[in-house]
Coordinates of C-alpha atoms and ligand atoms in Angstrom, one line a residue:
X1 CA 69.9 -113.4 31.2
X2 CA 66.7 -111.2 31.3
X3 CA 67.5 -107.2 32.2
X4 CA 70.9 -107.4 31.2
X5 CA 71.1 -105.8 27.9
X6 CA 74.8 -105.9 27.7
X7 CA 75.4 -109.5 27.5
X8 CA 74.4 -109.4 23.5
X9 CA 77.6 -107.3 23.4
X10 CA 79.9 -109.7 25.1
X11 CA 78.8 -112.9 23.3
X12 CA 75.8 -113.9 21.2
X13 CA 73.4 -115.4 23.2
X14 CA 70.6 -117.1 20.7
X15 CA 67.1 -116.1 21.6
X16 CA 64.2 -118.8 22.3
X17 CA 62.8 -120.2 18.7
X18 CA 60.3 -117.2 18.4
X19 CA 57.8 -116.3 16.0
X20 CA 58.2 -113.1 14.0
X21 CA 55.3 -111.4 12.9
X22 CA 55.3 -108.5 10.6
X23 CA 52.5 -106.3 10.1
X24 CA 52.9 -104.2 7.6
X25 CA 55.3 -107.2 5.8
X26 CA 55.2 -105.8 2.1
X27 CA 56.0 -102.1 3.0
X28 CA 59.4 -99.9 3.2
X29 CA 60.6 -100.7 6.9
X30 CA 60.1 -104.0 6.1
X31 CA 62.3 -104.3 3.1
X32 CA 64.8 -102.2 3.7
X33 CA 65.3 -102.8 7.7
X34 CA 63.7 -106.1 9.0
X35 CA 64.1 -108.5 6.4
X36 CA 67.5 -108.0 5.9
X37 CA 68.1 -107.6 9.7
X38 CA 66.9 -111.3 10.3
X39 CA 68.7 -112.6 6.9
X40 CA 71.8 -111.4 9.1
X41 CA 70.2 -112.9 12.4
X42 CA 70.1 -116.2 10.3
X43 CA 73.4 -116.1 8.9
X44 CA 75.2 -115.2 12.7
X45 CA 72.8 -118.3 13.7
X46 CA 70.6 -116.3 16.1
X47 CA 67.1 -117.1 14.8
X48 CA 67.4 -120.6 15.9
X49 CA 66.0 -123.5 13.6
X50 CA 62.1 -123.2 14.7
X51 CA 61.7 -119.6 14.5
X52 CA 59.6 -118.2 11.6
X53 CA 59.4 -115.2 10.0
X54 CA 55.1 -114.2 9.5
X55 CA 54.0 -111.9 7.1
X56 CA 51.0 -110.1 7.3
X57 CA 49.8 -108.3 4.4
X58 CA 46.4 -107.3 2.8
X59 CA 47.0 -108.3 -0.9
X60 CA 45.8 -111.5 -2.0
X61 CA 48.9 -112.9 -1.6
X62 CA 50.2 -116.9 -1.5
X63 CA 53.2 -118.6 0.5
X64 CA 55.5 -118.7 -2.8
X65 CA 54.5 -115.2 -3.6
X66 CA 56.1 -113.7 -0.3
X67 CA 58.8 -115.9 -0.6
X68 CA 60.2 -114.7 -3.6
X69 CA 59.3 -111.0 -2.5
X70 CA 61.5 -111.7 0.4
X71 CA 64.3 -113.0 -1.6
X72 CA 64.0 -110.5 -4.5
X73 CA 64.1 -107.9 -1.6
X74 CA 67.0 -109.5 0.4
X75 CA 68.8 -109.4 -3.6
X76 CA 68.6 -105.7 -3.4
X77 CA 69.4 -105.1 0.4
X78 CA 71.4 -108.0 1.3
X79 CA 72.7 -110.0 -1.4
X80 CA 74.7 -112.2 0.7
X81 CA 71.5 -113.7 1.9
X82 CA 70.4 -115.1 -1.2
X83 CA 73.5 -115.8 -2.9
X84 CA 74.4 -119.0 -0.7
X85 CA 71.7 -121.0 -1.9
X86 CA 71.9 -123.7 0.7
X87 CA 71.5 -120.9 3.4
X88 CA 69.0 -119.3 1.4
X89 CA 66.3 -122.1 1.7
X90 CA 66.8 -122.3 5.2
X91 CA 65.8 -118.8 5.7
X92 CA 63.1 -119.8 2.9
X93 CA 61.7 -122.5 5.1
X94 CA 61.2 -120.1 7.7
X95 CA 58.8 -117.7 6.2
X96 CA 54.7 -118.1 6.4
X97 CA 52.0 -115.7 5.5
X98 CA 48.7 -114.6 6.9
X99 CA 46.4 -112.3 4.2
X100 CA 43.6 -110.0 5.4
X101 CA 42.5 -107.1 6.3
X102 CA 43.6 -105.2 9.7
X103 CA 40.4 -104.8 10.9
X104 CA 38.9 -108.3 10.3
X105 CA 39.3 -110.4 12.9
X106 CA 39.4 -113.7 11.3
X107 CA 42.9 -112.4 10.0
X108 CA 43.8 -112.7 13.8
X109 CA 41.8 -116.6 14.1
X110 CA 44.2 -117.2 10.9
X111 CA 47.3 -115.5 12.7
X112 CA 46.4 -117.8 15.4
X113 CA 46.6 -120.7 13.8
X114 CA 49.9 -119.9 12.3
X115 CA 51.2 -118.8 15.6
X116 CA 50.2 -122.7 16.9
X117 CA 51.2 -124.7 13.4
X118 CA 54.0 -126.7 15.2
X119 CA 52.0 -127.1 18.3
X120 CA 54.1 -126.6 21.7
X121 CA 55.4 -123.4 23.3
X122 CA 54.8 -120.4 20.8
X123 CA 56.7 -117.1 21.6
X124 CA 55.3 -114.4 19.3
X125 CA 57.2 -111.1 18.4
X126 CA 54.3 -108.3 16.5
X127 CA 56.2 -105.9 14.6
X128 CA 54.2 -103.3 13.7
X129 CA 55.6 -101.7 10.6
X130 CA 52.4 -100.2 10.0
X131 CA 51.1 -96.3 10.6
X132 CA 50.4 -95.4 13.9
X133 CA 46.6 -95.0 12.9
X134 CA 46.8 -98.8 12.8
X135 CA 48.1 -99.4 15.9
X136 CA 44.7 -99.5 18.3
X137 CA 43.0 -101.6 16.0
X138 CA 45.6 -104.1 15.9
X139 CA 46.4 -104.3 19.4
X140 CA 42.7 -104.7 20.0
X141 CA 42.4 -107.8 17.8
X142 CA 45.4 -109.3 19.3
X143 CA 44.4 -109.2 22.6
X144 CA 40.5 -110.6 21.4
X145 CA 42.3 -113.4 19.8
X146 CA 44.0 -114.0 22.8
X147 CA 47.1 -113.4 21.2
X148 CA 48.4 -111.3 23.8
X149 CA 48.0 -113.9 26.6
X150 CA 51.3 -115.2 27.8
X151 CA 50.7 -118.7 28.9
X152 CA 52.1 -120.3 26.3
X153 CA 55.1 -118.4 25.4
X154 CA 56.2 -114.7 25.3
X155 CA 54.0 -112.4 23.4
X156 CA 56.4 -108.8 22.8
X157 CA 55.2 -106.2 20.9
X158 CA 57.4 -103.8 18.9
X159 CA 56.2 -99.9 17.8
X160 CA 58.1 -97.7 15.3
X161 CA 58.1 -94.2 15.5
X162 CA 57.0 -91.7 15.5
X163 CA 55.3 -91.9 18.7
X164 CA 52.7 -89.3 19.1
X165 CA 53.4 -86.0 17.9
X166 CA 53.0 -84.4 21.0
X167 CA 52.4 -85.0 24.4
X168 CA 48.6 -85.1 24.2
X169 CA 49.1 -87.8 21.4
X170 CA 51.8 -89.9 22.7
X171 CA 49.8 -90.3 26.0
X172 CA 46.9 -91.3 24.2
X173 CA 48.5 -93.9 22.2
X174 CA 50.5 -95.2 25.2
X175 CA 46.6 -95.6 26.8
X176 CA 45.5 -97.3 23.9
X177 CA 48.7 -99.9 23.8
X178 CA 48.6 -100.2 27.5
X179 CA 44.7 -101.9 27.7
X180 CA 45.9 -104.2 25.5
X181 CA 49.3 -105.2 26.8
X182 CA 51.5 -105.0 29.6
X183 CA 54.3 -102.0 29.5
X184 CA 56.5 -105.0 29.9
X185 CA 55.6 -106.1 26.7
X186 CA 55.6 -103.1 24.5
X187 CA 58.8 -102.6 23.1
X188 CA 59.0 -98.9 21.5
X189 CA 62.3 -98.7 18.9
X190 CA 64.6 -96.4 18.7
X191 CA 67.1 -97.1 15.8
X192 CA 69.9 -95.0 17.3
X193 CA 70.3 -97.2 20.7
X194 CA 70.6 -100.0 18.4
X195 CA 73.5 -98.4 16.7
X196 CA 77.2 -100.2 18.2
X197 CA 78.8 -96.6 18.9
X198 CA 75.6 -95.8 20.9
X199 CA 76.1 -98.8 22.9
X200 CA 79.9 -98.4 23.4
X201 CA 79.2 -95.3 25.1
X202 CA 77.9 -96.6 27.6
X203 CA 80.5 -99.1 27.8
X204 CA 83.2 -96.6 27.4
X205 CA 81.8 -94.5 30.1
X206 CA 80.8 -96.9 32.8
X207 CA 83.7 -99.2 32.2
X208 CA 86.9 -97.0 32.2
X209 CA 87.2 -95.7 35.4
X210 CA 89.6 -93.0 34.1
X211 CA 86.8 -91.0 32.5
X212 CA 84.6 -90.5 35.2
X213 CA 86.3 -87.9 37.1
X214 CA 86.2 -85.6 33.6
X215 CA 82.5 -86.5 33.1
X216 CA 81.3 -83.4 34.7
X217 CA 80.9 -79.6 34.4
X218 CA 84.6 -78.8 35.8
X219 CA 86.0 -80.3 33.1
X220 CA 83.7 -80.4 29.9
X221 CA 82.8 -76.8 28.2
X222 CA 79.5 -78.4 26.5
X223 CA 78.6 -81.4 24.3
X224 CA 77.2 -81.1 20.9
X225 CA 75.3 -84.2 19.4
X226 CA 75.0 -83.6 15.5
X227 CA 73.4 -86.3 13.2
X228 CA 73.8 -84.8 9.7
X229 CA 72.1 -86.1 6.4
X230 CA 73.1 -85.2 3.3
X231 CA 69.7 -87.0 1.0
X232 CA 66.1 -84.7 1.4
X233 CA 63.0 -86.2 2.2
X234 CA 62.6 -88.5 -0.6
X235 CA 59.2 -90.0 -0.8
X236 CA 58.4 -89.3 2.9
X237 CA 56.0 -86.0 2.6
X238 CA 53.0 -87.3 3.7
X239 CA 55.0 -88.3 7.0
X240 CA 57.4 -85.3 7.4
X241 CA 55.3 -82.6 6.3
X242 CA 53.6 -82.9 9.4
X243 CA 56.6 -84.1 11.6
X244 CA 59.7 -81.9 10.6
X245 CA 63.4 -82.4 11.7
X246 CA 62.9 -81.6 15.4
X247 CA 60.0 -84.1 15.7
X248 CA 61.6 -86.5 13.5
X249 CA 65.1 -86.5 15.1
X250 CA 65.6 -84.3 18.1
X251 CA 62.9 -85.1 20.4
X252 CA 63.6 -89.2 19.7
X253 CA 66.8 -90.2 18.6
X254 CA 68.9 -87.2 19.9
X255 CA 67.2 -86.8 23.2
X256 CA 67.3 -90.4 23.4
X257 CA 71.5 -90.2 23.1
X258 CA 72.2 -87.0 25.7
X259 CA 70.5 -88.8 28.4
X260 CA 72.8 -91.9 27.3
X261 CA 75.8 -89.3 27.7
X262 CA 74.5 -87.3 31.0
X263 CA 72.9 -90.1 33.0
X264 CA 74.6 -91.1 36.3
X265 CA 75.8 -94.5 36.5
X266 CA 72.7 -97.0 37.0
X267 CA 73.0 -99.7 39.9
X268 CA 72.8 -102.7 37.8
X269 CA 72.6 -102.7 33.7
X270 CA 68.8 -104.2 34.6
X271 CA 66.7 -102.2 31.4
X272 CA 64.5 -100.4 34.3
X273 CA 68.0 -99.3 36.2
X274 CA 68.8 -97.8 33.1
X275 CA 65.7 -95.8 32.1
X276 CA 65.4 -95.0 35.1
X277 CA 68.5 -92.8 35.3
X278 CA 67.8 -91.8 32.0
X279 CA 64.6 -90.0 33.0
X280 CA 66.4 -88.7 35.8
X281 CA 68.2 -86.5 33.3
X282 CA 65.1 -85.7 31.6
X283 CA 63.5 -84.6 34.9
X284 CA 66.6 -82.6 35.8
X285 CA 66.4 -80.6 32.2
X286 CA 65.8 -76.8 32.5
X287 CA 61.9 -75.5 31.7
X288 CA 61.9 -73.8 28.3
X289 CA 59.6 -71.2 28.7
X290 CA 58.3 -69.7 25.5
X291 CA 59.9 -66.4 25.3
X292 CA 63.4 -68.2 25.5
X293 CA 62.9 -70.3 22.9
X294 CA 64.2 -68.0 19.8
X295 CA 67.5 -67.7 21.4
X296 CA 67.5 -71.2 22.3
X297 CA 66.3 -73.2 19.3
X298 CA 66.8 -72.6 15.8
X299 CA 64.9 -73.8 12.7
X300 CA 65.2 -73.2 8.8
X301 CA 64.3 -75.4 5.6
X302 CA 66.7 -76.5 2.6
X303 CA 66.6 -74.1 -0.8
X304 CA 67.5 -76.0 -4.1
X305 CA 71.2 -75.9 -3.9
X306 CA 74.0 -78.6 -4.9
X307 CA 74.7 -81.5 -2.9
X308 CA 78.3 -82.8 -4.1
X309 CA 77.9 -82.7 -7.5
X310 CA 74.2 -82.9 -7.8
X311 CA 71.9 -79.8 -8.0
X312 CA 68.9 -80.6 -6.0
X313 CA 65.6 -79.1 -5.7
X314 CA 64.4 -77.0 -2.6
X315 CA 62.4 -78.8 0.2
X316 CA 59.4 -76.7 -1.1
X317 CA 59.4 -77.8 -4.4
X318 CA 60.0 -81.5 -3.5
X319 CA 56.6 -84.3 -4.6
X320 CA 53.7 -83.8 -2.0
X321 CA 55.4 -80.9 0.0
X322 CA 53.3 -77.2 -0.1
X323 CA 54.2 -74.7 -1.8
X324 CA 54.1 -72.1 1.4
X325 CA 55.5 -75.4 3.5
X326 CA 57.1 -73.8 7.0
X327 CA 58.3 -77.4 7.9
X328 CA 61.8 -77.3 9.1
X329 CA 64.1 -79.7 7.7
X330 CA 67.1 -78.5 10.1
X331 CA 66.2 -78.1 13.7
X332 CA 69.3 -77.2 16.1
X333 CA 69.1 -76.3 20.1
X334 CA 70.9 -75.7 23.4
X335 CA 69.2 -77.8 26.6
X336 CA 70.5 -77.6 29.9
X337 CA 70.3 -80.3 32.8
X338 CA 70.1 -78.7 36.1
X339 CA 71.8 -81.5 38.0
X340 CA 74.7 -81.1 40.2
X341 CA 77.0 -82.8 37.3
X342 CA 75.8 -81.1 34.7
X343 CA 74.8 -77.3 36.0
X344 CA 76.0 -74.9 33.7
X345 CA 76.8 -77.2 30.7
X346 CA 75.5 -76.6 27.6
X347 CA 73.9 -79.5 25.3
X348 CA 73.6 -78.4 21.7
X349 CA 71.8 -81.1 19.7
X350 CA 71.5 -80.4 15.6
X351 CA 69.8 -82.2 12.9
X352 CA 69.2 -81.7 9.0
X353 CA 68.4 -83.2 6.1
X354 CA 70.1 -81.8 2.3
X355 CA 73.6 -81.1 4.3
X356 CA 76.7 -81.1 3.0
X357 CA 77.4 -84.9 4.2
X358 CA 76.5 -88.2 6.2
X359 CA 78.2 -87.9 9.6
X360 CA 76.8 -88.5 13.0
X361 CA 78.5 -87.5 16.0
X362 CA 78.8 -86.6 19.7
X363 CA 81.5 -83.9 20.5
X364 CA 82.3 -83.8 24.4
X365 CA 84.3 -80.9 24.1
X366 CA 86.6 -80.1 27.0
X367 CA 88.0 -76.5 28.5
X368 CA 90.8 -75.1 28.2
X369 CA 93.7 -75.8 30.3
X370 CA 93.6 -73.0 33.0
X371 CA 97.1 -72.1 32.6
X372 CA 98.4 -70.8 29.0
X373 CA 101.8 -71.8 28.9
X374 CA 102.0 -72.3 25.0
X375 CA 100.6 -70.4 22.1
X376 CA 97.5 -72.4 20.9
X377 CA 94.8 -72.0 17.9
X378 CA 91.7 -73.6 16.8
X379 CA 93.5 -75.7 14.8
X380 CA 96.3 -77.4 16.7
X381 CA 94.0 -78.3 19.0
X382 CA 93.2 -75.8 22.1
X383 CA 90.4 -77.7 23.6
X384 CA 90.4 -81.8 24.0
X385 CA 87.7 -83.2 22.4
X386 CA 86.7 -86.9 22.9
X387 CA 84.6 -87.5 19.6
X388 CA 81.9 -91.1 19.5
X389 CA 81.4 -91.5 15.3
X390 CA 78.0 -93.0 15.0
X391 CA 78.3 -92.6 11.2
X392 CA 80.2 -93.3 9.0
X393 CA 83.3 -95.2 10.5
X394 CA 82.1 -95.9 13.6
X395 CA 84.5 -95.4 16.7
X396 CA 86.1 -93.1 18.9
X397 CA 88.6 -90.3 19.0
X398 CA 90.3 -88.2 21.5
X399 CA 92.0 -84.8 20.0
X400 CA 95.0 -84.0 22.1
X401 CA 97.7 -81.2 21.7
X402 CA 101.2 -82.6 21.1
X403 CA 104.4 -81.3 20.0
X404 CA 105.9 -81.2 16.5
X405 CA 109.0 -83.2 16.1
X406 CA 111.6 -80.3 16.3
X407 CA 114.1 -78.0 17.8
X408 CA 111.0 -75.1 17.8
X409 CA 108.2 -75.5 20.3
X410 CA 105.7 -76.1 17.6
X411 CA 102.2 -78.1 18.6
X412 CA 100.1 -79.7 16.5
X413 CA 96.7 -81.5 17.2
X414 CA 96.9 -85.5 17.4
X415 CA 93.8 -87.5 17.1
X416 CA 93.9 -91.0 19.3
X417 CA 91.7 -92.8 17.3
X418 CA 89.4 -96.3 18.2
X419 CA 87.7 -97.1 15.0
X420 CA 85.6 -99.8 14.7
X421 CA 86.6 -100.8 10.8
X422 CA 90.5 -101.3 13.2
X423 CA 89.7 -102.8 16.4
X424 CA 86.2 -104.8 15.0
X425 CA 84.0 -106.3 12.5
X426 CA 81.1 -107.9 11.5
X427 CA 79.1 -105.2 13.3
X428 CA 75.2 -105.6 13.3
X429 CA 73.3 -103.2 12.1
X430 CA 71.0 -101.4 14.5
X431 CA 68.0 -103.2 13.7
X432 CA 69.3 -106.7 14.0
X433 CA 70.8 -105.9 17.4
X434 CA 66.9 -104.3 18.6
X435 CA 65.4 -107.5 16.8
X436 CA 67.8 -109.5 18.6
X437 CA 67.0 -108.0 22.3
X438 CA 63.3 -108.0 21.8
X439 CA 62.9 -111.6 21.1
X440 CA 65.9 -111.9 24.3
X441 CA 63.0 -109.7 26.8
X442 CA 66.2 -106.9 27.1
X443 CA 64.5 -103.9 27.3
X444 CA 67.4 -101.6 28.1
X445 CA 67.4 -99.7 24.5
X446 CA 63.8 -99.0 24.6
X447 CA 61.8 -96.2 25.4
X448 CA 59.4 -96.2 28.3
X449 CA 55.9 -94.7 28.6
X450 CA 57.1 -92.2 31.0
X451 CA 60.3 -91.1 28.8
X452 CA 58.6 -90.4 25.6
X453 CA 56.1 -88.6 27.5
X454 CA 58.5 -86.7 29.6
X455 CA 60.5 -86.0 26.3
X456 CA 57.9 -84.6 24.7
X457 CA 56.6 -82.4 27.8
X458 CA 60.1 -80.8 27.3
X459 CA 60.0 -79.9 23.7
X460 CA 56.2 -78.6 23.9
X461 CA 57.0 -74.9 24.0
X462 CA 59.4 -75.1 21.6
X463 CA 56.6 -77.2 18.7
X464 CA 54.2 -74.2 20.1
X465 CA 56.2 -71.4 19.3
X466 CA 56.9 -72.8 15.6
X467 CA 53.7 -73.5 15.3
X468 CA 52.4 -69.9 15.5
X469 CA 55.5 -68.8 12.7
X470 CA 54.4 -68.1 8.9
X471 CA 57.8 -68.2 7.4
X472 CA 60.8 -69.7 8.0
X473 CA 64.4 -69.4 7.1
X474 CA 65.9 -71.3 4.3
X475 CA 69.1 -72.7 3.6
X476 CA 71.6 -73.9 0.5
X477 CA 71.0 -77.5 0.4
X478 CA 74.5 -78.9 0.6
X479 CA 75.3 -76.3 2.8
X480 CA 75.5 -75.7 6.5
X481 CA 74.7 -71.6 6.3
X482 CA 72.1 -71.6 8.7
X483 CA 70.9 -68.5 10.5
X484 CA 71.5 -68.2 13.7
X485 CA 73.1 -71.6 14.8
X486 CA 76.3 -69.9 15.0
X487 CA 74.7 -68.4 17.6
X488 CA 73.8 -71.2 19.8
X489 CA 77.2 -71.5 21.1
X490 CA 77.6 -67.9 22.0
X491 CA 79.3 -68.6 25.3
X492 CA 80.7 -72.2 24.4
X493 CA 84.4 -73.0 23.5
X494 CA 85.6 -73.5 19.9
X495 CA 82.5 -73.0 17.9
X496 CA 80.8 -76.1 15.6
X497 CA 82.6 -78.9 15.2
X498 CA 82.7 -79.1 11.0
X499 CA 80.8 -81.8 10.1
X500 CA 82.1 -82.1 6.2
X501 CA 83.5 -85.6 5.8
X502 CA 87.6 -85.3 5.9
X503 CA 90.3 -87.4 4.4
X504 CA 90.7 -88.5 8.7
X505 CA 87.3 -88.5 9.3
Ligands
LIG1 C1 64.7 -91.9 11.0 C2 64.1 -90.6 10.5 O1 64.2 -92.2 12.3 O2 66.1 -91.8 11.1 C3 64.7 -90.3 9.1 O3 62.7 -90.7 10.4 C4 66.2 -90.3 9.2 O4 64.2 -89.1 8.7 C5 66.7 -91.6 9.8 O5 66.7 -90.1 7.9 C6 68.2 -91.5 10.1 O6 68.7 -92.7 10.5 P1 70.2 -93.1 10.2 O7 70.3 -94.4 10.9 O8 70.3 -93.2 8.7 O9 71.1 -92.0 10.7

């Protein structure tokens, strides 16, 4: 079922026996994200018995070397995978290795050959889990080993962001990956459209009829989309010193989800229906022009401060980060799409790393009921809120006003809750579910050339004006006492949703 995205929701459908090549196959992603992801494939029986799992990595590696670095990894990440030891050698049996170097191109003849061991149809999935400095020279080998031809079998290609670091960039390396494959066959992740509660919304919006007449600026105040972290940077400095929160998650992953909330309903679930509606929205959203952009977008960096009960150290101070570092690691700001739905409504996306807690979430917040008939406050509940959890405890809640049990006409706030630990389980992680579509050819949850482009064009004056700034506000790690994001919803109902983790939560 090409194009239609959706049906991996409905039922399983198990992909063509494909092989799954990972550059890059000794490194973090790796590891942490894509073997585990296929270990779960294997166990849900969706890698299908002649698939294969290819490594590629530079060390002078042999077969049983990468096999037990896959299980000793899939020990730490996903025990489950290993413990069964039946199950185990099946996904054992499944892994190969190619050694050499990047640039060599008898790595590629050897890849080749690997690709073609069982003879017959070959699909071929390149993962490259590898900087984007290695993307060209990969993609160039591939396609001089004929390995991007597709007469014998699907050839897919998957790219990790970040994806350019500007618009300038990201058109260059979509240039570069385009005069060696077909758009068709470059796959550019996004984790967050993998994520189930990412997906549902589009479900939940295009399959209840109910909501649609709300979905619009008579009826919604403005939307807030906050993905809050509570860890720092870890060992990621080389990457985010030069990428920051707003590169790192605004202009992808939460970008990425208001178009998924503000797009108008696309004529068929076809992936090119889909992104094509979504960079309608893009499109419609209002020019920043530079002098707007302090009281439009707000930026400040974590100060040592306590994080539960740890006492962590500032951004500044972290390994590999400069002393005088101006990188922001919380980004926050208001966009507005100047469609006919949406005029007027603010969109208030926030993102930071050393905050008080893990949660992820879109708000729709609603008005106020025109008449006020009964005495409401903030907290039982004066505006509806429809809440989609992305993390942690995925699902849905609607926050209605109701009245206390009682002769007195007391109201409290009730909370109609769909969580997915109650009405599901067994949900994939976001990788498996991206894996999954690639090797199905359902491009729906991927980016196009044009949207990452567009997406960047947007945020451009926004990275110039930081750009030119020598300091930068800092913040309490653990904290959320940020300068000026009260601000940001001057003229919106109800303030910030909190985002500290709640016994209800
Ligand atoms: C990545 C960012 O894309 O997403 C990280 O580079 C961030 O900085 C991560 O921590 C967050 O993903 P998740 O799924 O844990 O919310």
């Amino acid at each position: 079922m090409a194009g239609d995205k959706f049906a991996s929701l409905i039922g399983s459908e198990r992909p063509e026996a494909t092989n799954i090549v990972i550059f890059g196959a000794s490194g973090d992603l790796s590891k942490r994200k894509l073997l585990p992801a296929l270990a779960h494939m294997h166990r849900w029986n969706l890698l299908g018995s002649h698939s294969r799992i290819i490594g590629v990595v530079r060390s002078k590696w042999t077969r049983s070397h990468w096999v037990n670095y896959v299980h000793d990894q899939l020990l730490h990440y996903f025990p489950e995978a290993v413990m069964n030891p039946p199950s185990w050698r099946r996904i054992a049996d499944k892994l190969d290795l190619v050694v050499g170097d990047l640039t060599d191109p008898n790595m590629y003849q050897d890849l080749a050959k690997a690709l073609h061991a069982d003879g017959g149809k070959t699909n071929a999935l390149y993962y490259l889990a590898i900087p984007p400095s290695w993307y060209e020279v990969v993609c160039k080998n591939l396609k001089d080993a004929g390995l991007s031809d597709e007469s014998d079998g699907f050839r897919r290609i998957v790219v990790e962001k970040p994806f350019g670091m500007d618009l300038a960039s990201a058109k260059d390396l979509n240039d570069k990956l385009q005069t060696y494959f077909d758009e068709s066959q470059i796959y550019r992740i996004d984790h967050y459209l993998g994520k189930e509660a990412v997906q549902n919304l589009m479900v939940f919006r295009f399959a209840n009829a109910v909501l649609e007449p709300l979905w619009n600026r008579n009826y919604i105040d403005h939307i807030q989309i906050s993905v809050s972290e509570s860890l720092g940077i870890g060992y990621r400095a080389g990457y985010y010193e030069n990428s920051g929160a707003f590169r790192d998650m605004i202009q992808s992953h939460l970008m990425q989800v208001m178009a998924l909330v503000a797009m108008e309903p696309p004529i068929s679930l076809d992936a090119n229906d889909v992104r094509d509606e979504k960079m309608k929205v893009l499109r419609s959203m209002r020019e920043i022009k530079p002098e707007d952009v302090k009281d439009i977008a707000v930026r400040a960096q974590y100060a040592k401060g306590k994080v539960g009960d740890e006492t962590v150290a500032a951004y500044r101070d972290e390994k590999n980060v400069a002393d005088d570092s101006c990188t922001e690691t919380f980004a926050a700001v208001k966009f507005y799409i100047d469609n006919w739905r949406w005029q007027g409504v603010p969109f208030v996306l926030r993102t930071g790393k050393r905050l008080p807690d893990r949660v992820s979430e879109i708000c729709i917040r609603f008005k106020e009921s025109p008449q006020k008939l009964f005495d409401l406050d903030h907290d039982n509940g004066r505006n509806n809120e429809l809440i989609f959890r992305l993390q942690p405890d995925e699902g849905m809640q609607l926050t209605m006003t109701a009245k206390q049990p009682g002769l007195s006409t007391e109201l409290r706030g009730v909370k109609l809750d769909a969580s997915y630990g109650i009405v599901g389980s067994g949900m994939p992680e976001a990788y498996e579910t991206l894996l999954h579509d690639v090797m199905l050819g359902e491009a729906g949850l991927f980016s196009r050339a044009d949207e990452v482009e567009e997406s960047w064009a947007i945020v451009a004056p926004i990275m110039d004006a930081w750009a030119k700034e020598t300091d930068i506000a800092t913040y309490p790690a653990g904290t959320l006492d940020i300068l000026g994001m009260d601000a940001l919803l001057d003229e919106c109902e109800g303030g910030w949703r909190d985002l500290r983790l709640c016994d209800d939560y």
